[in-house]
Amino acid sequence: MTPLLRAVPPAEWALATDGEAEHIAYFGDDLERLALATSALGLGLTVEEGTGRVSASAGDLGRLAAELGRRKSPLSAPLTRYLSPVQRWRAGAHELALDQPLVMGIVNLTEDSFSGDGVGTDVTAALAHAERLQSEGADIIDVGAETARASRPQLEAEAEAAIAAPVVAALVGEGHLVSIDTYKREVAESAIASGAAIVNDISGLTLGTDAAEAAAKGGAGYVLNYSYTIPKHRPDPAPVYDDVVTETVGWMAERLAELEAAGLQREAIAIDPGIAFGKSHDEDIQSLRRLSELRTAGQPLLLAHSRKNYIGSVSGAGPEDRDLETHVTTALAYAQGARIFRVHDVAGTRRTLAMAAAIVSAAPGAFAPDEGSWPWAAGATAPEAIAEKALIDAPPGQRW
């Protein structure tokens, strides 16, 4: 599957020092009009094996999108979309700004979660867990009543809704912003009626657009998760990809068109690369390595990677002991443009994202000292050492 456009954005730290840093745009069709457009604008074009490659600043790519539009090229629309990403994710009555990372804390209403953290069907236990996640920095509480594990049986929609809806209602009553993790229309509808603002659908539309239509009808946000096959089904034979990332970019473009045709507005949709959904662990890692290419769609980028088995292939750690590797992945994903993170360890994720944002996104001077704090940031309160008291005073205007 070759998409019309696959974009490779420059690293954010490159943009911090050079606003004209080049993006690389790969075009999969209409190369004749692309050649005419780039020639008219004085932009370079390389064509190899049926793919056109243009390296240019965002401003020049904007000029190219306009020129392609003037020439009625189908390449104009995806390029314009890439250059105009969604800035606020619309979720029910909420508009979630994406200039800061969002953390989605997981509440599993199961006893067979792969990570062993399910709270079961006890509403009180779910409320307590959600309260802890929120106190640690969760912006969204993601509630699921059925494990995604293919090795566990599927719940009937009525039974799943009966478990999830009371918890959703109780959480919303306590002021939480709630997402429902389901691919079933009936469960989505019940959860939205109970106050859920987001439908987190792992199906990748392999079962149709029912859950998406429920989100659209209820005015909820929606998460489009890459999936090779229907939920709770291990693909057999295993899929073979020529280029898993390029194919995922093309897959996303096709499914986004389906979602918008089903009534979802662009601002309501976040996309998820689908770690552990129809890819080998090597392909999961390739997807993480090239995560920034999913920004081609211009949609909010959500990552649900916490404690998953690709980590075990690398480190050998079991699900209960994978938070460190999860945090490393979180930091690298933030640097590539992911802004929504579905995780188990919210407190650790918040610390990870604070450090990642400081290095990747913070403006020069954001951590500058004041007249008495050098070399520390103004207002920093962390102790400088384990010892309670320094034996030598710091120079004037400084602190140890």
JSON list of C-alpha atoms in Angstrom, two decimals, residues 116-263:
[
{"chain": "A", "resi": 116, "resn": "GLY", "atom": "CA", "xyz": [-2.14, -7.91, 36.05]},
{"chain": "A", "resi": 117, "resn": "ASP", "atom": "CA", "xyz": [-3.56, -4.55, 37.20]},
{"chain": "A", "resi": 118, "resn": "GLY", "atom": "CA", "xyz": [-7.28, -5.14, 36.70]},
{"chain": "A", "resi": 119, "resn": "VAL", "atom": "CA", "xyz": [-9.58, -3.95, 39.49]},
{"chain": "A", "resi": 120, "resn": "GLY", "atom": "CA", "xyz": [-12.49, -6.22, 38.56]},
{"chain": "A", "resi": 121, "resn": "THR", "atom": "CA", "xyz": [-16.08, -5.03, 38.48]},
{"chain": "A", "resi": 122, "resn": "ASP", "atom": "CA", "xyz": [-16.02, -3.27, 41.87]},
{"chain": "A", "resi": 123, "resn": "VAL", "atom": "CA", "xyz": [-17.08, 0.36, 41.28]},
{"chain": "A", "resi": 124, "resn": "THR", "atom": "CA", "xyz": [-15.49, 1.50, 44.53]},
{"chain": "A", "resi": 125, "resn": "ALA", "atom": "CA", "xyz": [-12.14, -0.04, 43.60]},
{"chain": "A", "resi": 126, "resn": "ALA", "atom": "CA", "xyz": [-12.32, 1.56, 40.15]},
{"chain": "A", "resi": 127, "resn": "LEU", "atom": "CA", "xyz": [-13.04, 4.97, 41.68]},
{"chain": "A", "resi": 128, "resn": "ALA", "atom": "CA", "xyz": [-10.13, 4.62, 44.08]},
{"chain": "A", "resi": 129, "resn": "HIS", "atom": "CA", "xyz": [-7.77, 3.61, 41.29]},
{"chain": "A", "resi": 130, "resn": "ALA", "atom": "CA", "xyz": [-8.91, 6.47, 39.07]},
{"chain": "A", "resi": 131, "resn": "GLU", "atom": "CA", "xyz": [-8.51, 8.95, 41.93]},
{"chain": "A", "resi": 132, "resn": "ARG", "atom": "CA", "xyz": [-4.93, 7.81, 42.41]},
{"chain": "A", "resi": 133, "resn": "LEU", "atom": "CA", "xyz": [-4.21, 8.09, 38.67]},
{"chain": "A", "resi": 134, "resn": "GLN", "atom": "CA", "xyz": [-5.66, 11.60, 38.58]},
{"chain": "A", "resi": 135, "resn": "SER", "atom": "CA", "xyz": [-3.65, 12.66, 41.64]},
{"chain": "A", "resi": 136, "resn": "GLU", "atom": "CA", "xyz": [-0.53, 11.45, 39.81]},
{"chain": "A", "resi": 137, "resn": "GLY", "atom": "CA", "xyz": [-1.34, 13.57, 36.76]},
{"chain": "A", "resi": 138, "resn": "ALA", "atom": "CA", "xyz": [-3.78, 11.69, 34.52]},
{"chain": "A", "resi": 139, "resn": "ASP", "atom": "CA", "xyz": [-5.84, 13.94, 32.25]},
{"chain": "A", "resi": 140, "resn": "ILE", "atom": "CA", "xyz": [-8.10, 11.13, 30.98]},
{"chain": "A", "resi": 141, "resn": "ILE", "atom": "CA", "xyz": [-9.27, 7.89, 32.57]},
{"chain": "A", "resi": 142, "resn": "ASP", "atom": "CA", "xyz": [-9.55, 5.06, 30.02]},
{"chain": "A", "resi": 143, "resn": "VAL", "atom": "CA", "xyz": [-12.04, 2.41, 31.17]},
{"chain": "A", "resi": 144, "resn": "GLY", "atom": "CA", "xyz": [-12.10, -1.07, 29.66]},
{"chain": "A", "resi": 145, "resn": "ALA", "atom": "CA", "xyz": [-14.29, -4.03, 30.60]},
{"chain": "A", "resi": 146, "resn": "GLU", "atom": "CA", "xyz": [-12.81, -6.58, 28.18]},
{"chain": "A", "resi": 147, "resn": "THR", "atom": "CA", "xyz": [-9.18, -7.55, 27.85]},
{"chain": "A", "resi": 148, "resn": "ALA", "atom": "CA", "xyz": [-7.71, -7.19, 24.35]},
{"chain": "A", "resi": 149, "resn": "ARG", "atom": "CA", "xyz": [-5.82, -10.47, 24.77]},
{"chain": "A", "resi": 150, "resn": "ALA", "atom": "CA", "xyz": [-6.63, -12.92, 21.99]},
{"chain": "A", "resi": 151, "resn": "SER", "atom": "CA", "xyz": [-6.14, -15.78, 24.44]},
{"chain": "A", "resi": 152, "resn": "ARG", "atom": "CA", "xyz": [-9.17, -14.74, 26.53]},
{"chain": "A", "resi": 153, "resn": "PRO", "atom": "CA", "xyz": [-12.83, -15.08, 25.54]},
{"chain": "A", "resi": 154, "resn": "GLN", "atom": "CA", "xyz": [-14.90, -12.23, 24.15]},
{"chain": "A", "resi": 155, "resn": "LEU", "atom": "CA", "xyz": [-17.66, -10.66, 26.24]},
{"chain": "A", "resi": 156, "resn": "GLU", "atom": "CA", "xyz": [-21.14, -10.18, 24.89]},
{"chain": "A", "resi": 157, "resn": "ALA", "atom": "CA", "xyz": [-21.85, -6.50, 24.30]},
{"chain": "A", "resi": 158, "resn": "GLU", "atom": "CA", "xyz": [-24.70, -6.43, 26.84]},
{"chain": "A", "resi": 159, "resn": "ALA", "atom": "CA", "xyz": [-22.50, -7.90, 29.57]},
{"chain": "A", "resi": 160, "resn": "GLU", "atom": "CA", "xyz": [-19.62, -5.54, 28.77]},
{"chain": "A", "resi": 161, "resn": "ALA", "atom": "CA", "xyz": [-21.92, -2.51, 28.84]},
{"chain": "A", "resi": 162, "resn": "ALA", "atom": "CA", "xyz": [-23.39, -3.61, 32.17]},
{"chain": "A", "resi": 163, "resn": "ILE", "atom": "CA", "xyz": [-19.90, -3.68, 33.68]},
{"chain": "A", "resi": 164, "resn": "ALA", "atom": "CA", "xyz": [-18.59, -0.46, 32.13]},
{"chain": "A", "resi": 165, "resn": "ALA", "atom": "CA", "xyz": [-21.54, 1.95, 32.25]},
{"chain": "A", "resi": 166, "resn": "PRO", "atom": "CA", "xyz": [-21.92, 2.19, 36.06]},
{"chain": "A", "resi": 167, "resn": "VAL", "atom": "CA", "xyz": [-18.19, 2.82, 36.46]},
{"chain": "A", "resi": 168, "resn": "VAL", "atom": "CA", "xyz": [-18.19, 5.45, 33.72]},
{"chain": "A", "resi": 169, "resn": "ALA", "atom": "CA", "xyz": [-21.15, 7.21, 35.34]},
{"chain": "A", "resi": 170, "resn": "ALA", "atom": "CA", "xyz": [-19.48, 7.14, 38.76]},
{"chain": "A", "resi": 171, "resn": "LEU", "atom": "CA", "xyz": [-16.19, 8.47, 37.37]},
{"chain": "A", "resi": 172, "resn": "VAL", "atom": "CA", "xyz": [-17.90, 11.27, 35.46]},
{"chain": "A", "resi": 173, "resn": "GLY", "atom": "CA", "xyz": [-19.81, 12.11, 38.62]},
{"chain": "A", "resi": 174, "resn": "GLU", "atom": "CA", "xyz": [-16.47, 12.55, 40.38]},
{"chain": "A", "resi": 175, "resn": "GLY", "atom": "CA", "xyz": [-15.30, 14.96, 37.68]},
{"chain": "A", "resi": 176, "resn": "HIS", "atom": "CA", "xyz": [-13.12, 12.67, 35.59]},
{"chain": "A", "resi": 177, "resn": "LEU", "atom": "CA", "xyz": [-12.78, 12.95, 31.81]},
{"chain": "A", "resi": 178, "resn": "VAL", "atom": "CA", "xyz": [-13.52, 9.38, 30.74]},
{"chain": "A", "resi": 179, "resn": "SER", "atom": "CA", "xyz": [-12.66, 7.32, 27.68]},
{"chain": "A", "resi": 180, "resn": "ILE", "atom": "CA", "xyz": [-14.33, 3.98, 26.99]},
{"chain": "A", "resi": 181, "resn": "ASP", "atom": "CA", "xyz": [-12.09, 1.27, 25.56]},
{"chain": "A", "resi": 182, "resn": "THR", "atom": "CA", "xyz": [-14.43, -0.70, 23.30]},
{"chain": "A", "resi": 183, "resn": "TYR", "atom": "CA", "xyz": [-15.07, -1.67, 19.69]},
{"chain": "A", "resi": 184, "resn": "LYS", "atom": "CA", "xyz": [-18.77, -2.48, 20.19]},
{"chain": "A", "resi": 185, "resn": "ARG", "atom": "CA", "xyz": [-21.53, -0.01, 19.28]},
{"chain": "A", "resi": 186, "resn": "GLU", "atom": "CA", "xyz": [-23.76, -0.97, 22.21]},
{"chain": "A", "resi": 187, "resn": "VAL", "atom": "CA", "xyz": [-20.97, -0.48, 24.74]},
{"chain": "A", "resi": 188, "resn": "ALA", "atom": "CA", "xyz": [-19.93, 2.83, 23.20]},
{"chain": "A", "resi": 189, "resn": "GLU", "atom": "CA", "xyz": [-23.50, 4.11, 23.20]},
{"chain": "A", "resi": 190, "resn": "SER", "atom": "CA", "xyz": [-24.07, 3.05, 26.81]},
{"chain": "A", "resi": 191, "resn": "ALA", "atom": "CA", "xyz": [-20.80, 4.62, 27.96]},
{"chain": "A", "resi": 192, "resn": "ILE", "atom": "CA", "xyz": [-21.46, 7.88, 26.11]},
{"chain": "A", "resi": 193, "resn": "ALA", "atom": "CA", "xyz": [-24.95, 8.02, 27.63]},
{"chain": "A", "resi": 194, "resn": "SER", "atom": "CA", "xyz": [-23.21, 7.61, 31.01]},
{"chain": "A", "resi": 195, "resn": "GLY", "atom": "CA", "xyz": [-20.89, 10.53, 30.29]},
{"chain": "A", "resi": 196, "resn": "ALA", "atom": "CA", "xyz": [-17.88, 9.13, 28.43]},
{"chain": "A", "resi": 197, "resn": "ALA", "atom": "CA", "xyz": [-16.28, 11.72, 26.15]},
{"chain": "A", "resi": 198, "resn": "ILE", "atom": "CA", "xyz": [-14.01, 9.46, 24.07]},
{"chain": "A", "resi": 199, "resn": "VAL", "atom": "CA", "xyz": [-14.36, 6.09, 22.34]},
{"chain": "A", "resi": 200, "resn": "ASN", "atom": "CA", "xyz": [-11.03, 4.25, 22.23]},
{"chain": "A", "resi": 201, "resn": "ASP", "atom": "CA", "xyz": [-11.68, 1.65, 19.50]},
{"chain": "A", "resi": 202, "resn": "ILE", "atom": "CA", "xyz": [-9.00, -1.00, 19.03]},
{"chain": "A", "resi": 203, "resn": "SER", "atom": "CA", "xyz": [-10.72, -2.59, 16.03]},
{"chain": "A", "resi": 204, "resn": "GLY", "atom": "CA", "xyz": [-9.20, -0.44, 13.30]},
{"chain": "A", "resi": 205, "resn": "LEU", "atom": "CA", "xyz": [-12.61, -0.52, 11.58]},
{"chain": "A", "resi": 206, "resn": "THR", "atom": "CA", "xyz": [-12.12, -4.24, 10.85]},
{"chain": "A", "resi": 207, "resn": "LEU", "atom": "CA", "xyz": [-15.67, -4.73, 12.12]},
{"chain": "A", "resi": 208, "resn": "GLY", "atom": "CA", "xyz": [-17.07, -1.69, 10.34]},
{"chain": "A", "resi": 209, "resn": "THR", "atom": "CA", "xyz": [-17.77, 1.81, 11.62]},
{"chain": "A", "resi": 210, "resn": "ASP", "atom": "CA", "xyz": [-20.39, 1.03, 14.28]},
{"chain": "A", "resi": 211, "resn": "ALA", "atom": "CA", "xyz": [-18.37, 2.28, 17.27]},
{"chain": "A", "resi": 212, "resn": "ALA", "atom": "CA", "xyz": [-17.22, 5.31, 15.27]},
{"chain": "A", "resi": 213, "resn": "GLU", "atom": "CA", "xyz": [-20.80, 6.14, 14.32]},
{"chain": "A", "resi": 214, "resn": "ALA", "atom": "CA", "xyz": [-21.77, 5.92, 18.00]},
{"chain": "A", "resi": 215, "resn": "ALA", "atom": "CA", "xyz": [-18.99, 8.39, 18.80]},
{"chain": "A", "resi": 216, "resn": "ALA", "atom": "CA", "xyz": [-20.11, 10.73, 16.03]},
{"chain": "A", "resi": 217, "resn": "LYS", "atom": "CA", "xyz": [-23.74, 10.58, 17.10]},
{"chain": "A", "resi": 218, "resn": "GLY", "atom": "CA", "xyz": [-22.83, 11.18, 20.73]},
{"chain": "A", "resi": 219, "resn": "GLY", "atom": "CA", "xyz": [-20.38, 13.97, 19.97]},
{"chain": "A", "resi": 220, "resn": "ALA", "atom": "CA", "xyz": [-17.49, 12.01, 21.49]},
{"chain": "A", "resi": 221, "resn": "GLY", "atom": "CA", "xyz": [-13.84, 11.97, 20.54]},
{"chain": "A", "resi": 222, "resn": "TYR", "atom": "CA", "xyz": [-12.53, 8.85, 18.85]},
{"chain": "A", "resi": 223, "resn": "VAL", "atom": "CA", "xyz": [-9.25, 6.92, 18.76]},
{"chain": "A", "resi": 224, "resn": "LEU", "atom": "CA", "xyz": [-8.43, 5.13, 15.49]},
{"chain": "A", "resi": 225, "resn": "ASN", "atom": "CA", "xyz": [-6.10, 2.25, 16.35]},
{"chain": "A", "resi": 226, "resn": "TYR", "atom": "CA", "xyz": [-4.15, 0.44, 13.64]},
{"chain": "A", "resi": 227, "resn": "SER", "atom": "CA", "xyz": [-5.17, -3.22, 13.56]},
{"chain": "A", "resi": 228, "resn": "TYR", "atom": "CA", "xyz": [-4.37, -5.87, 11.00]},
{"chain": "A", "resi": 229, "resn": "THR", "atom": "CA", "xyz": [-7.28, -8.10, 11.97]},
{"chain": "A", "resi": 230, "resn": "ILE", "atom": "CA", "xyz": [-10.45, -8.18, 14.03]},
{"chain": "A", "resi": 231, "resn": "PRO", "atom": "CA", "xyz": [-10.13, -7.80, 17.82]},
{"chain": "A", "resi": 232, "resn": "LYS", "atom": "CA", "xyz": [-9.13, -10.78, 19.95]},
{"chain": "A", "resi": 233, "resn": "HIS", "atom": "CA", "xyz": [-7.95, -12.75, 16.93]},
{"chain": "A", "resi": 234, "resn": "ARG", "atom": "CA", "xyz": [-4.31, -13.70, 16.34]},
{"chain": "A", "resi": 235, "resn": "PRO", "atom": "CA", "xyz": [-3.67, -13.43, 12.57]},
{"chain": "A", "resi": 236, "resn": "ASP", "atom": "CA", "xyz": [-2.91, -16.77, 10.96]},
{"chain": "A", "resi": 237, "resn": "PRO", "atom": "CA", "xyz": [-0.82, -16.77, 8.87]},
{"chain": "A", "resi": 238, "resn": "ALA", "atom": "CA", "xyz": [1.17, -13.88, 10.29]},
{"chain": "A", "resi": 239, "resn": "PRO", "atom": "CA", "xyz": [1.09, -10.73, 8.15]},
{"chain": "A", "resi": 240, "resn": "VAL", "atom": "CA", "xyz": [3.98, -9.82, 5.88]},
{"chain": "A", "resi": 241, "resn": "TYR", "atom": "CA", "xyz": [4.74, -6.14, 5.27]},
{"chain": "A", "resi": 242, "resn": "ASP", "atom": "CA", "xyz": [7.01, -4.68, 2.60]},
{"chain": "A", "resi": 243, "resn": "ASP", "atom": "CA", "xyz": [7.40, -1.56, 4.77]},
{"chain": "A", "resi": 244, "resn": "VAL", "atom": "CA", "xyz": [5.26, -1.59, 7.90]},
{"chain": "A", "resi": 245, "resn": "VAL", "atom": "CA", "xyz": [5.41, 2.17, 8.47]},
{"chain": "A", "resi": 246, "resn": "THR", "atom": "CA", "xyz": [4.63, 3.18, 4.90]},
{"chain": "A", "resi": 247, "resn": "GLU", "atom": "CA", "xyz": [1.73, 0.73, 4.87]},
{"chain": "A", "resi": 248, "resn": "THR", "atom": "CA", "xyz": [0.45, 2.08, 8.19]},
{"chain": "A", "resi": 249, "resn": "VAL", "atom": "CA", "xyz": [0.55, 5.65, 6.84]},
{"chain": "A", "resi": 250, "resn": "GLY", "atom": "CA", "xyz": [-1.51, 4.54, 3.84]},
{"chain": "A", "resi": 251, "resn": "TRP", "atom": "CA", "xyz": [-3.87, 2.54, 6.05]},
{"chain": "A", "resi": 252, "resn": "MET", "atom": "CA", "xyz": [-4.47, 5.60, 8.24]},
{"chain": "A", "resi": 253, "resn": "ALA", "atom": "CA", "xyz": [-5.31, 7.78, 5.24]},
{"chain": "A", "resi": 254, "resn": "GLU", "atom": "CA", "xyz": [-7.93, 5.29, 4.02]},
{"chain": "A", "resi": 255, "resn": "ARG", "atom": "CA", "xyz": [-9.51, 4.78, 7.47]},
{"chain": "A", "resi": 256, "resn": "LEU", "atom": "CA", "xyz": [-9.62, 8.51, 8.23]},
{"chain": "A", "resi": 257, "resn": "ALA", "atom": "CA", "xyz": [-11.60, 9.02, 5.04]},
{"chain": "A", "resi": 258, "resn": "GLU", "atom": "CA", "xyz": [-14.03, 6.33, 6.20]},
{"chain": "A", "resi": 259, "resn": "LEU", "atom": "CA", "xyz": [-14.40, 7.96, 9.62]},
{"chain": "A", "resi": 260, "resn": "GLU", "atom": "CA", "xyz": [-15.07, 11.37, 8.19]},
{"chain": "A", "resi": 261, "resn": "ALA", "atom": "CA", "xyz": [-17.62, 9.85, 5.81]},
{"chain": "A", "resi": 262, "resn": "ALA", "atom": "CA", "xyz": [-19.26, 8.24, 8.87]},
{"chain": "A", "resi": 263, "resn": "GLY", "atom": "CA", "xyz": [-19.77, 11.67, 10.42]}
]
